[in-house]
Amino acid sequence: MAGNGGEIQWCFSQVKGSIEDEVADADIISCVEFNSTGELLATGDKGGRVVIFQRDRASRNAVPSRGEYNVYSTFQSHEPEFDYLKSLEIEEKINKIRWLRQTNRNHFLLSTNDKTIKLWKVAERDKRPEGYNLKDETGLVRDPANITQLRVPIFQPMELMVEASPKRVFANAHTYHINSISVNSDQETYLSADDLRINLWNLEITDQSFNIVDIKPANMEELTEVITAAEFHPQQCSTFVYSSSKGTIRLCDMRDQALCDKHAKLFEEPEDPTSRSFFSEIISSISDVKFSHNGRYMMTRDYLSVKVWDLTMEKEPVETYQVHEYLRSKLCSLYENDCIFDKFECSWSGDDRHIMTGSYNNFFRMFDRDTKRDSTLEACREITKPRTVLKPRKVCQGGKRKKDEISVDCLDFNKKILHTGWHPLENIIAIAATNNLYIFCSKE
């Protein structure tokens, strides 16, 4: 239900994950992704595992409907590897998960670590064959001399099993760390991006990819920027964008030429020289770029803000939302503890009206594009009673602190919401807070 002025009131639905204070590094969630219907929700973690949750049928049909998910399948997607040529360890951490649109009973998803992308098939099995001729019921091979009659095998019902199997492995195409994968709207190709190059793959072909962007200079000492994120347009299969550490976004059209080194459009906000500082370039680096569902806008997240760009207007964003402007005075200490390099993601609501992104202290921010209202909410275990409405949080910068406010000096920078997901059709959100996955739904 929308509260005052059409604002969504969020209430607690579920939390997944252990409640111990000691968190194993391998259990930290590194990506969150709903599929195109919102029936499935996948998370990847630093230990290389993928956990898929399925929407609970009773919660979907309840009045009002609830956002409750149960574990559907868990599998080890990537293992730690060692690059012997470069003497480098390759982490198993899942950087990104992307679902393919469902075309039959099975589900397919792409998962990637720093170097290798895998296509997984997730299938259900609720029947098993019985009545083999050459084996007995325990699976042992029978003596052919004892086989006197031919049996026709039959399928018997069994308890539902969900099996994840790797269908393709796309490897050895990236020199640098993969930061993005994006499935094309044609559902036949996808792109993968690392710091300096973007490759285009066909989902059927694992030993060949096409390099469509290469920003590596002939002399690496002349390197001034790196690619930070890339995404295909949701409807136009020839169009994609990629963002850079300099705060620019380039839109490319693959119909122009095979190597998209010359962009079709460059989106860049002119810098205000009066506010320039040592940290300007670091905080202008874009950590995430997402097209709106209708394909008209794109949203970019830098360290302090979220910007919305109209694809027909390059010179400046049409909307800018401050996420945690109160941290501007703290950039020096955030640089010293490396938090300034945190890569926050952002999400669109299904109707493109709302925007969500994360902050510190397990806070996440909501922006209403129509009313321009914003709210700060917290993912914490104190609110784990079902249907508990989330109370807005406020951060004060000094002076007198009101009762419900938290001082900027008391924020916990070890607790950060980097990864979020928004159900494509309903107001259900998934928030990754360290090793816990919080699910909230609107109070309707």
Tab-separated table of C-alpha atoms in Angstrom:
chain	number	residue	atom	x	y	z
A	1	MET	CA	0.000	0.000	0.000
A	2	ALA	CA	1.268	3.433	-0.763
A	3	GLY	CA	1.336	5.693	2.266
A	4	ASN	CA	1.366	9.487	2.205
A	5	GLY	CA	1.701	10.885	-1.285
A	6	GLY	CA	1.784	7.454	-2.927
A	7	GLU	CA	4.885	6.342	-1.053
A	8	ILE	CA	5.380	2.598	-0.678
A	9	GLN	CA	5.270	1.297	2.882
A	10	TRP	CA	7.698	-1.597	3.177
A	11	CYS	CA	7.296	-4.417	5.644
A	12	PHE	CA	9.508	-7.318	6.637
A	13	SER	CA	8.853	-10.639	4.935
A	14	GLN	CA	11.862	-12.947	5.494
A	15	VAL	CA	15.547	-13.144	6.278
A	16	LYS	CA	17.784	-15.943	5.022
A	17	GLY	CA	21.220	-16.830	6.356
A	18	SER	CA	22.875	-17.523	9.687
A	19	ILE	CA	22.562	-15.166	12.640
A	20	GLU	CA	26.060	-15.697	14.058
A	21	ASP	CA	28.153	-12.566	14.587
A	22	GLU	CA	31.182	-14.323	13.112
A	23	VAL	CA	30.718	-14.310	9.351
A	24	ALA	CA	32.759	-16.631	7.145
A	25	ASP	CA	34.144	-14.767	4.143
A	26	ALA	CA	32.822	-17.471	1.780
A	27	ASP	CA	29.227	-16.822	2.960
A	28	ILE	CA	29.186	-13.124	2.030
A	29	ILE	CA	26.588	-12.561	-0.725
A	30	SER	CA	28.147	-11.047	-3.854
A	31	CYS	CA	25.140	-10.746	-6.209
A	32	VAL	CA	21.314	-10.879	-6.189
A	33	GLU	CA	19.123	-11.427	-9.263
A	34	PHE	CA	15.387	-12.062	-9.856
A	35	ASN	CA	14.395	-13.922	-13.015
A	36	SER	CA	12.068	-12.280	-15.579
A	37	THR	CA	8.874	-13.437	-13.805
A	38	GLY	CA	10.117	-12.880	-10.252
A	39	GLU	CA	9.225	-16.484	-9.353
A	40	LEU	CA	12.892	-17.313	-8.807
A	41	LEU	CA	15.573	-15.344	-6.996
A	42	ALA	CA	19.263	-16.256	-7.263
A	43	THR	CA	22.144	-15.214	-5.038
A	44	GLY	CA	25.854	-15.833	-5.533
A	45	ASP	CA	28.464	-15.695	-2.780
A	46	LYS	CA	32.203	-15.350	-2.290
A	47	GLY	CA	32.511	-19.120	-1.865
A	48	GLY	CA	31.429	-19.694	-5.485
A	49	ARG	CA	27.974	-21.040	-4.566
A	50	VAL	CA	24.660	-20.152	-6.205
A	51	VAL	CA	21.475	-20.434	-4.128
A	52	ILE	CA	18.147	-20.250	-5.952
A	53	PHE	CA	14.967	-19.403	-4.034
A	54	GLN	CA	11.470	-20.078	-5.352
A	55	ARG	CA	8.406	-17.978	-4.529
A	56	ASP	CA	6.158	-19.762	-2.086
A	57	ARG	CA	2.848	-20.508	-3.840
A	58	ALA	CA	0.771	-19.877	-0.727
A	59	SER	CA	2.423	-16.482	-0.185
A	60	ARG	CA	1.737	-15.515	-3.796
A	61	ASN	CA	-1.953	-16.446	-3.611
A	62	ALA	CA	-2.495	-14.950	-0.137
A	63	VAL	CA	-4.577	-11.779	0.221
A	64	PRO	CA	-2.712	-9.488	0.447
A	65	SER	CA	0.009	-11.393	-1.435
A	66	ARG	CA	3.307	-11.841	0.409
A	67	GLY	CA	6.861	-12.112	-0.815
A	68	GLU	CA	8.093	-15.371	0.695
A	69	TYR	CA	10.734	-17.564	-0.912
A	70	ASN	CA	12.023	-21.058	-0.130
A	71	VAL	CA	15.347	-22.611	-1.121
A	72	TYR	CA	14.858	-24.301	-4.494
A	73	SER	CA	18.398	-25.345	-5.430
A	74	THR	CA	21.940	-24.843	-4.164
A	75	PHE	CA	25.021	-25.702	-6.202
A	76	GLN	CA	28.738	-24.954	-6.412
A	77	SER	CA	29.160	-22.851	-9.537
A	78	HIS	CA	32.875	-21.969	-9.423
A	79	GLU	CA	35.929	-23.393	-7.656
A	80	PRO	CA	39.152	-21.542	-6.772
A	81	GLU	CA	41.729	-21.844	-9.556
A	82	PHE	CA	45.345	-20.918	-10.113
A	83	ASP	CA	46.730	-19.195	-13.197
A	84	TYR	CA	50.166	-20.820	-13.474
A	85	LEU	CA	51.344	-18.498	-16.243
A	86	LYS	CA	50.773	-15.379	-14.162
A	87	SER	CA	51.128	-16.982	-10.710
A	88	LEU	CA	47.742	-15.595	-9.745
A	89	GLU	CA	44.964	-17.096	-7.701
A	90	ILE	CA	41.548	-16.839	-9.363
A	91	GLU	CA	38.840	-16.447	-6.730
A	92	GLU	CA	35.692	-18.523	-6.864
A	93	LYS	CA	33.536	-15.498	-5.904
A	94	ILE	CA	30.452	-15.049	-8.115
A	95	ASN	CA	30.612	-11.541	-9.596
A	96	LYS	CA	27.321	-11.596	-11.521
A	97	ILE	CA	24.312	-13.811	-12.260
A	98	ARG	CA	21.998	-13.240	-15.224
A	99	TRP	CA	18.876	-15.288	-16.010
A	100	LEU	CA	17.808	-16.231	-19.522
A	101	ARG	CA	14.135	-15.876	-20.355
A	102	GLN	CA	12.293	-19.138	-19.706
A	103	THR	CA	11.185	-20.949	-22.886
A	104	ASN	CA	10.390	-24.419	-21.515
A	105	ARG	CA	10.134	-26.217	-18.172
A	106	ASN	CA	13.812	-25.688	-17.434
A	107	HIS	CA	15.554	-22.556	-16.236
A	108	PHE	CA	18.908	-21.290	-17.508
A	109	LEU	CA	21.272	-18.788	-15.918
A	110	LEU	CA	24.752	-17.418	-16.532
A	111	SER	CA	27.165	-17.015	-13.627
A	112	THR	CA	30.674	-15.605	-13.706
A	113	ASN	CA	33.708	-15.198	-11.491
A	114	ASP	CA	36.726	-13.066	-12.480
A	115	LYS	CA	37.665	-15.211	-15.489
A	116	THR	CA	35.120	-17.893	-16.415
A	117	ILE	CA	31.430	-17.673	-17.351
A	118	LYS	CA	29.178	-20.740	-17.036
A	119	LEU	CA	25.712	-21.474	-18.410
A	120	TRP	CA	23.685	-23.564	-15.943
A	121	LYS	CA	20.520	-25.552	-16.577
A	122	VAL	CA	18.208	-25.938	-13.585
A	123	ALA	CA	15.728	-28.782	-14.115
A	124	GLU	CA	13.129	-30.601	-12.033
A	125	ARG	CA	12.877	-34.389	-11.862
A	126	ASP	CA	9.855	-36.045	-10.245
A	127	LYS	CA	9.912	-39.439	-12.049
A	128	ARG	CA	12.456	-42.243	-12.216
A	129	PRO	CA	12.728	-45.131	-14.679
A	130	GLU	CA	12.228	-48.650	-13.311
A	131	GLY	CA	12.453	-52.079	-14.947
A	132	TYR	CA	15.883	-52.202	-16.581
A	133	ASN	CA	16.809	-55.287	-18.577
A	134	LEU	CA	20.585	-55.316	-18.042
A	135	LYS	CA	20.610	-54.069	-14.422
A	136	ASP	CA	18.794	-55.142	-11.317
A	137	GLU	CA	16.893	-52.707	-9.056
A	138	THR	CA	20.063	-51.867	-7.067
A	139	GLY	CA	21.906	-50.881	-10.249
A	140	LEU	CA	24.172	-53.969	-10.454
A	141	VAL	CA	24.717	-55.483	-13.920
A	142	ARG	CA	22.827	-58.761	-14.340
A	143	ASP	CA	24.322	-61.961	-15.768
A	144	PRO	CA	23.154	-62.060	-19.449
A	145	ALA	CA	22.625	-65.842	-19.114
A	146	ASN	CA	19.870	-65.220	-16.542
A	147	ILE	CA	17.957	-62.723	-18.684
A	148	THR	CA	15.051	-64.741	-20.089
A	149	GLN	CA	12.491	-62.061	-20.912
A	150	LEU	CA	12.386	-58.498	-22.195
A	151	ARG	CA	10.963	-55.882	-19.840
A	152	VAL	CA	9.573	-52.508	-20.881
A	153	PRO	CA	10.892	-49.861	-18.472
A	154	ILE	CA	8.295	-47.601	-16.877
A	155	PHE	CA	8.497	-44.249	-15.101
A	156	GLN	CA	7.507	-44.167	-11.454
A	157	PRO	CA	6.749	-41.006	-9.444
A	158	MET	CA	9.455	-39.938	-6.980
A	159	GLU	CA	10.137	-37.054	-4.634
A	160	LEU	CA	10.864	-33.838	-6.543
A	161	MET	CA	14.555	-33.272	-7.215
A	162	VAL	CA	16.021	-30.057	-8.620
A	163	GLU	CA	19.247	-30.622	-10.531
A	164	ALA	CA	21.665	-27.925	-11.705
A	165	SER	CA	24.018	-28.982	-14.478
A	166	PRO	CA	26.632	-26.928	-16.369
A	167	LYS	CA	25.696	-26.792	-20.065
A	168	ARG	CA	28.498	-24.537	-21.347
A	169	VAL	CA	31.741	-23.061	-20.019
A	170	PHE	CA	32.980	-19.838	-21.619
A	171	ALA	CA	36.631	-19.466	-20.601
A	172	ASN	CA	40.008	-17.978	-21.610
A	173	ALA	CA	38.627	-14.821	-23.222
A	174	HIS	CA	39.435	-12.206	-20.567
A	175	THR	CA	42.881	-11.010	-19.511
A	176	TYR	CA	41.418	-8.788	-16.791
A	177	HIS	CA	38.670	-9.342	-14.223
A	178	ILE	CA	35.107	-9.709	-15.529
A	179	ASN	CA	32.842	-7.092	-13.934
A	180	SER	CA	29.644	-7.490	-16.020
A	181	ILE	CA	27.629	-9.922	-18.063
A	182	SER	CA	24.410	-8.976	-19.858
A	183	VAL	CA	22.060	-11.164	-21.917
A	184	ASN	CA	20.845	-9.605	-25.153
A	185	SER	CA	17.117	-9.174	-25.824
A	186	ASP	CA	17.490	-11.658	-28.725
A	187	GLN	CA	18.307	-14.330	-26.060
A	188	GLU	CA	20.976	-15.697	-28.419
A	189	THR	CA	23.980	-13.567	-27.488
A	190	TYR	CA	25.421	-11.953	-24.392
A	191	LEU	CA	28.272	-9.616	-23.536
A	192	SER	CA	30.982	-9.888	-20.912
A	193	ALA	CA	33.074	-6.915	-19.835
A	194	ASP	CA	36.371	-6.620	-18.006
A	195	ASP	CA	38.442	-3.545	-17.139
A	196	LEU	CA	39.563	-2.879	-20.723
A	197	ARG	CA	37.538	-5.013	-23.114
A	198	ILE	CA	33.983	-6.100	-23.906
A	199	ASN	CA	33.352	-9.420	-25.673
A	200	LEU	CA	30.234	-10.606	-27.488
A	201	TRP	CA	29.357	-14.302	-27.198
A	202	ASN	CA	26.854	-16.618	-28.809
A	203	LEU	CA	25.236	-18.797	-26.136
A	204	GLU	CA	25.815	-21.885	-28.311
A	205	ILE	CA	29.531	-21.281	-28.996
A	206	THR	CA	32.083	-21.558	-26.169
A	207	ASP	CA	35.414	-21.417	-28.022
A	208	GLN	CA	34.913	-18.122	-29.832
A	209	SER	CA	33.881	-14.601	-28.868
A	210	PHE	CA	34.048	-11.269	-30.667
A	211	ASN	CA	35.872	-8.338	-29.123
A	212	ILE	CA	33.490	-5.379	-29.599
A	213	VAL	CA	35.185	-2.781	-27.362
A	214	ASP	CA	38.893	-2.460	-26.613
A	215	ILE	CA	40.132	0.598	-24.717
A	216	LYS	CA	43.586	-0.817	-23.931
A	217	PRO	CA	46.210	1.768	-24.966
A	218	ALA	CA	49.346	0.665	-26.840
A	219	ASN	CA	51.345	1.915	-23.872
A	220	MET	CA	49.763	0.971	-20.539
A	221	GLU	CA	51.340	4.026	-18.911
A	222	GLU	CA	48.841	6.099	-20.907
A	223	LEU	CA	45.853	4.302	-19.355
A	224	THR	CA	43.431	6.912	-17.960
A	225	GLU	CA	40.207	4.981	-17.396
A	226	VAL	CA	38.762	1.475	-17.085
A	227	ILE	CA	35.383	-0.063	-17.920
A	228	THR	CA	33.276	-0.497	-14.774
A	229	ALA	CA	29.938	-1.911	-16.028
A	230	ALA	CA	28.166	-2.803	-19.283
A	231	GLU	CA	24.579	-3.654	-20.209
A	232	PHE	CA	22.481	-4.419	-23.281
A	233	HIS	CA	19.389	-2.331	-24.058
A	234	PRO	CA	16.230	-4.248	-22.979
A	235	GLN	CA	14.577	-4.022	-26.430
A	236	GLN	CA	17.109	-2.937	-29.070
A	237	CYS	CA	19.434	-5.890	-29.552
A	238	SER	CA	22.155	-3.869	-31.334
A	239	THR	CA	22.521	-1.263	-28.565
A	240	PHE	CA	24.537	-1.481	-25.367
A	241	VAL	CA	26.160	0.941	-22.917
A	242	TYR	CA	29.302	0.807	-20.846
A	243	SER	CA	30.419	3.062	-18.018
A	244	SER	CA	33.897	4.113	-16.983
A	245	SER	CA	35.901	5.046	-13.933
A	246	LYS	CA	35.901	8.649	-15.227
A	247	GLY	CA	32.127	8.947	-14.774
A	248	THR	CA	31.241	8.728	-18.474
A	249	ILE	CA	28.734	6.411	-20.142
A	250	ARG	CA	29.140	5.456	-23.794
A	251	LEU	CA	26.247	4.130	-25.844
A	252	CYS	CA	27.299	1.946	-28.791
A	253	ASP	CA	25.400	0.560	-31.774
A	254	MET	CA	26.733	-2.695	-33.194
A	255	ARG	CA	25.141	-1.892	-36.556
A	256	ASP	CA	27.698	0.894	-37.079
A	257	GLN	CA	30.829	-1.239	-37.109
A	258	ALA	CA	32.202	-4.497	-35.757
A	259	LEU	CA	34.563	-2.828	-33.254
A	260	CYS	CA	32.532	-0.288	-31.251
A	261	ASP	CA	35.506	1.873	-30.257
A	262	LYS	CA	33.674	4.918	-31.593
A	263	HIS	CA	30.560	5.402	-29.483
A	264	ALA	CA	27.239	6.636	-30.855
A	265	LYS	CA	26.543	8.767	-27.761
A	266	LEU	CA	28.566	9.970	-24.793
A	267	PHE	CA	26.745	10.814	-21.570
A	268	GLU	CA	28.793	12.981	-19.254
A	269	GLU	CA	27.972	15.602	-16.668
A	270	PRO	CA	30.315	18.598	-16.785
A	271	GLU	CA	32.328	18.912	-13.592
A	272	ASP	CA	31.890	21.903	-11.342
A	273	PRO	CA	35.454	23.282	-10.983
A	274	THR	CA	34.616	24.904	-7.632
A	275	SER	CA	33.919	21.538	-5.983
A	276	ARG	CA	36.983	19.751	-7.375
A	277	SER	CA	39.073	17.876	-4.816
A	278	PHE	CA	41.607	15.059	-4.537
A	279	PHE	CA	38.697	12.584	-4.357
A	280	SER	CA	36.675	13.939	-7.323
A	281	GLU	CA	37.807	11.320	-9.811
A	282	ILE	CA	37.404	8.406	-7.381
A	283	ILE	CA	33.849	9.314	-6.359
A	284	SER	CA	32.758	10.026	-9.955
A	285	SER	CA	33.605	6.458	-11.015
A	286	ILE	CA	30.388	4.657	-11.988
A	287	SER	CA	29.846	1.350	-10.190
A	288	ASP	CA	26.596	0.277	-11.881
A	289	VAL	CA	24.497	1.118	-14.946
A	290	LYS	CA	20.952	-0.176	-15.518
A	291	PHE	CA	18.415	0.500	-18.274
A	292	SER	CA	14.837	1.167	-17.209
A	293	HIS	CA	12.369	-1.580	-18.144
A	294	ASN	CA	10.796	0.622	-20.829
A	295	GLY	CA	14.243	1.284	-22.336
A	296	ARG	CA	13.901	5.078	-22.364
A	297	TYR	CA	16.160	5.864	-19.406
A	298	MET	CA	19.278	4.528	-17.791
A	299	MET	CA	20.416	4.879	-14.227
A	300	THR	CA	24.010	5.178	-13.058
A	301	ARG	CA	25.379	4.866	-9.542
A	302	ASP	CA	28.541	6.620	-8.436
A	303	TYR	CA	29.881	6.778	-4.883
A	304	LEU	CA	27.611	9.531	-3.547
A	305	SER	CA	24.648	9.671	-5.938
A	306	VAL	CA	22.284	8.005	-8.410
A	307	LYS	CA	21.650	9.716	-11.739
A	308	VAL	CA	18.905	9.067	-14.284
A	309	TRP	CA	19.687	9.824	-17.932
A	310	ASP	CA	17.274	10.192	-20.837
A	311	LEU	CA	18.802	8.335	-23.799
A	312	THR	CA	17.888	11.258	-26.068
A	313	MET	CA	19.768	13.804	-23.927
A	314	GLU	CA	23.507	13.413	-23.466
A	315	LYS	CA	24.672	16.649	-21.857
A	316	GLU	CA	23.334	16.097	-18.334
A	317	PRO	CA	21.188	13.706	-16.289
A	318	VAL	CA	17.474	14.458	-16.028
A	319	GLU	CA	17.418	13.450	-12.352
A	320	THR	CA	20.078	13.323	-9.637
A	321	TYR	CA	19.484	11.756	-6.217
A	322	GLN	CA	21.935	12.149	-3.326
A	323	VAL	CA	22.387	8.803	-1.583
A	324	HIS	CA	24.593	9.755	1.371
A	325	GLU	CA	25.761	13.319	0.844
A	326	TYR	CA	26.640	13.463	4.560
A	327	LEU	CA	29.708	11.329	3.766
A	328	ARG	CA	31.327	14.064	1.668
A	329	SER	CA	33.048	15.422	4.769
A	330	LYS	CA	34.281	11.904	5.610
A	331	LEU	CA	35.960	11.089	2.270
A	332	CYS	CA	39.436	11.244	3.777
A	333	SER	CA	38.786	8.489	6.341
A	334	LEU	CA	36.745	6.502	3.761
A	335	TYR	CA	39.787	6.615	1.492
A	336	GLU	CA	42.041	5.385	4.286
A	337	ASN	CA	39.809	2.392	5.091
A	338	ASP	CA	39.239	1.654	1.342
A	339	CYS	CA	35.463	2.099	1.623
A	340	ILE	CA	35.638	4.814	-1.045
A	341	PHE	CA	36.247	2.005	-3.568
A	342	ASP	CA	33.031	0.114	-2.640
A	343	LYS	CA	30.893	-0.674	-5.667
A	344	PHE	CA	27.213	-0.066	-4.949
A	345	GLU	CA	24.545	-1.372	-7.315
A	346	CYS	CA	21.109	0.088	-8.061
A	347	SER	CA	17.683	-1.306	-9.046
A	348	TRP	CA	14.563	-0.076	-10.867
A	349	SER	CA	11.063	-0.942	-9.695
A	350	GLY	CA	8.958	-2.895	-12.194
A	351	ASP	CA	7.078	0.265	-13.239
A	352	ASP	CA	10.311	2.349	-13.430
A	353	ARG	CA	8.834	4.826	-10.941
A	354	HIS	CA	11.064	3.993	-7.982
A	355	ILE	CA	14.805	3.571	-7.565
A	356	MET	CA	16.643	1.631	-4.887
A	357	THR	CA	20.303	1.581	-3.932
A	358	GLY	CA	22.409	0.744	-0.893
A	359	SER	CA	24.443	2.638	1.673
A	360	TYR	CA	26.355	1.941	4.900
A	361	ASN	CA	25.123	0.797	8.318
A	362	ASN	CA	22.851	-1.684	6.447
A	363	PHE	CA	20.840	1.300	5.194
A	364	PHE	CA	19.253	1.309	1.765
A	365	ARG	CA	17.702	4.261	-0.016
A	366	MET	CA	14.414	4.582	-1.929
A	367	PHE	CA	13.633	7.405	-4.358
A	368	ASP	CA	10.204	8.146	-5.835
A	369	ARG	CA	10.740	9.702	-9.270
A	370	ASP	CA	7.232	11.243	-9.377
A	371	THR	CA	7.027	12.920	-5.972
A	372	LYS	CA	10.834	13.270	-5.528
A	373	ARG	CA	10.413	11.898	-1.995
A	374	ASP	CA	13.188	9.740	-0.611
A	375	SER	CA	13.518	7.468	2.382
A	376	THR	CA	16.264	5.651	4.257
A	377	LEU	CA	15.411	2.159	5.497
A	378	GLU	CA	17.432	-0.400	7.428
A	379	ALA	CA	17.878	-4.142	6.990
A	380	CYS	CA	18.418	-5.412	10.528
A	381	ARG	CA	17.405	-8.362	12.715
A	382	GLU	CA	15.427	-6.173	15.116
A	383	ILE	CA	12.553	-6.043	12.621
A	384	THR	CA	12.272	-9.738	11.842
A	385	LYS	CA	8.643	-10.104	12.886
A	386	PRO	CA	6.532	-10.781	9.756
A	387	ARG	CA	4.604	-7.777	8.421
A	388	THR	CA	6.590	-5.342	10.612
A	389	VAL	CA	6.543	-1.987	8.825
A	390	LEU	CA	10.019	-0.491	8.296
A	391	LYS	CA	10.507	2.835	10.003
A	392	PRO	CA	12.425	5.483	8.049
A	393	ARG	CA	15.891	6.222	9.473
A	394	LYS	CA	17.581	9.625	9.560
A	395	VAL	CA	21.248	10.539	9.762
A	396	CYS	CA	22.295	13.802	11.381
A	397	GLN	CA	25.583	15.559	10.682
A	398	GLY	CA	26.264	17.257	13.930
A	399	GLY	CA	24.621	19.668	16.321
A	400	LYS	CA	21.676	18.340	18.287
A	401	ARG	CA	20.576	14.805	17.548
A	402	LYS	CA	16.857	14.047	17.653
A	403	LYS	CA	15.556	10.885	19.313
A	404	ASP	CA	15.214	8.736	16.183
A	405	GLU	CA	18.310	10.021	14.406
A	406	ILE	CA	21.703	8.361	14.118
A	407	SER	CA	24.884	10.442	14.059
A	408	VAL	CA	27.094	10.190	10.975
A	409	ASP	CA	29.988	9.393	13.348
A	410	CYS	CA	28.161	6.279	14.584
A	411	LEU	CA	27.635	4.646	11.186
A	412	ASP	CA	29.116	1.172	10.796
A	413	PHE	CA	31.090	1.097	7.528
A	414	ASN	CA	31.594	-2.674	7.756
A	415	LYS	CA	27.861	-3.130	7.273
A	416	LYS	CA	27.057	-2.157	3.704
A	417	ILE	CA	24.265	-2.879	1.220
A	418	LEU	CA	26.054	-3.329	-2.103
A	419	HIS	CA	23.655	-5.730	-3.857
A	420	THR	CA	19.885	-5.345	-4.234
A	421	GLY	CA	17.148	-6.752	-6.461
A	422	TRP	CA	13.592	-5.623	-7.237
A	423	HIS	CA	10.878	-8.064	-8.356
A	424	PRO	CA	10.081	-7.200	-12.018
A	425	LEU	CA	6.283	-7.187	-11.550
A	426	GLU	CA	5.550	-6.589	-7.845
A	427	ASN	CA	6.820	-4.494	-4.978
A	428	ILE	CA	9.071	-7.169	-3.473
A	429	ILE	CA	12.736	-6.372	-2.878
A	430	ALA	CA	15.743	-8.494	-1.954
A	431	ILE	CA	18.591	-6.904	0.010
A	432	ALA	CA	21.960	-8.581	0.565
A	433	ALA	CA	23.437	-7.559	3.924
A	434	THR	CA	26.789	-9.352	4.367
A	435	ASN	CA	25.750	-13.044	4.611
A	436	ASN	CA	22.013	-12.420	5.077
A	437	LEU	CA	19.338	-11.963	2.428
A	438	TYR	CA	16.424	-9.790	3.526
A	439	ILE	CA	13.149	-9.857	1.624
A	440	PHE	CA	10.671	-6.999	2.070
A	441	CYS	CA	7.282	-6.474	0.427
A	442	SER	CA	4.894	-3.537	0.231
A	443	LYS	CA	2.151	-3.385	2.848
A	444	GLU	CA	-0.945	-3.880	0.727
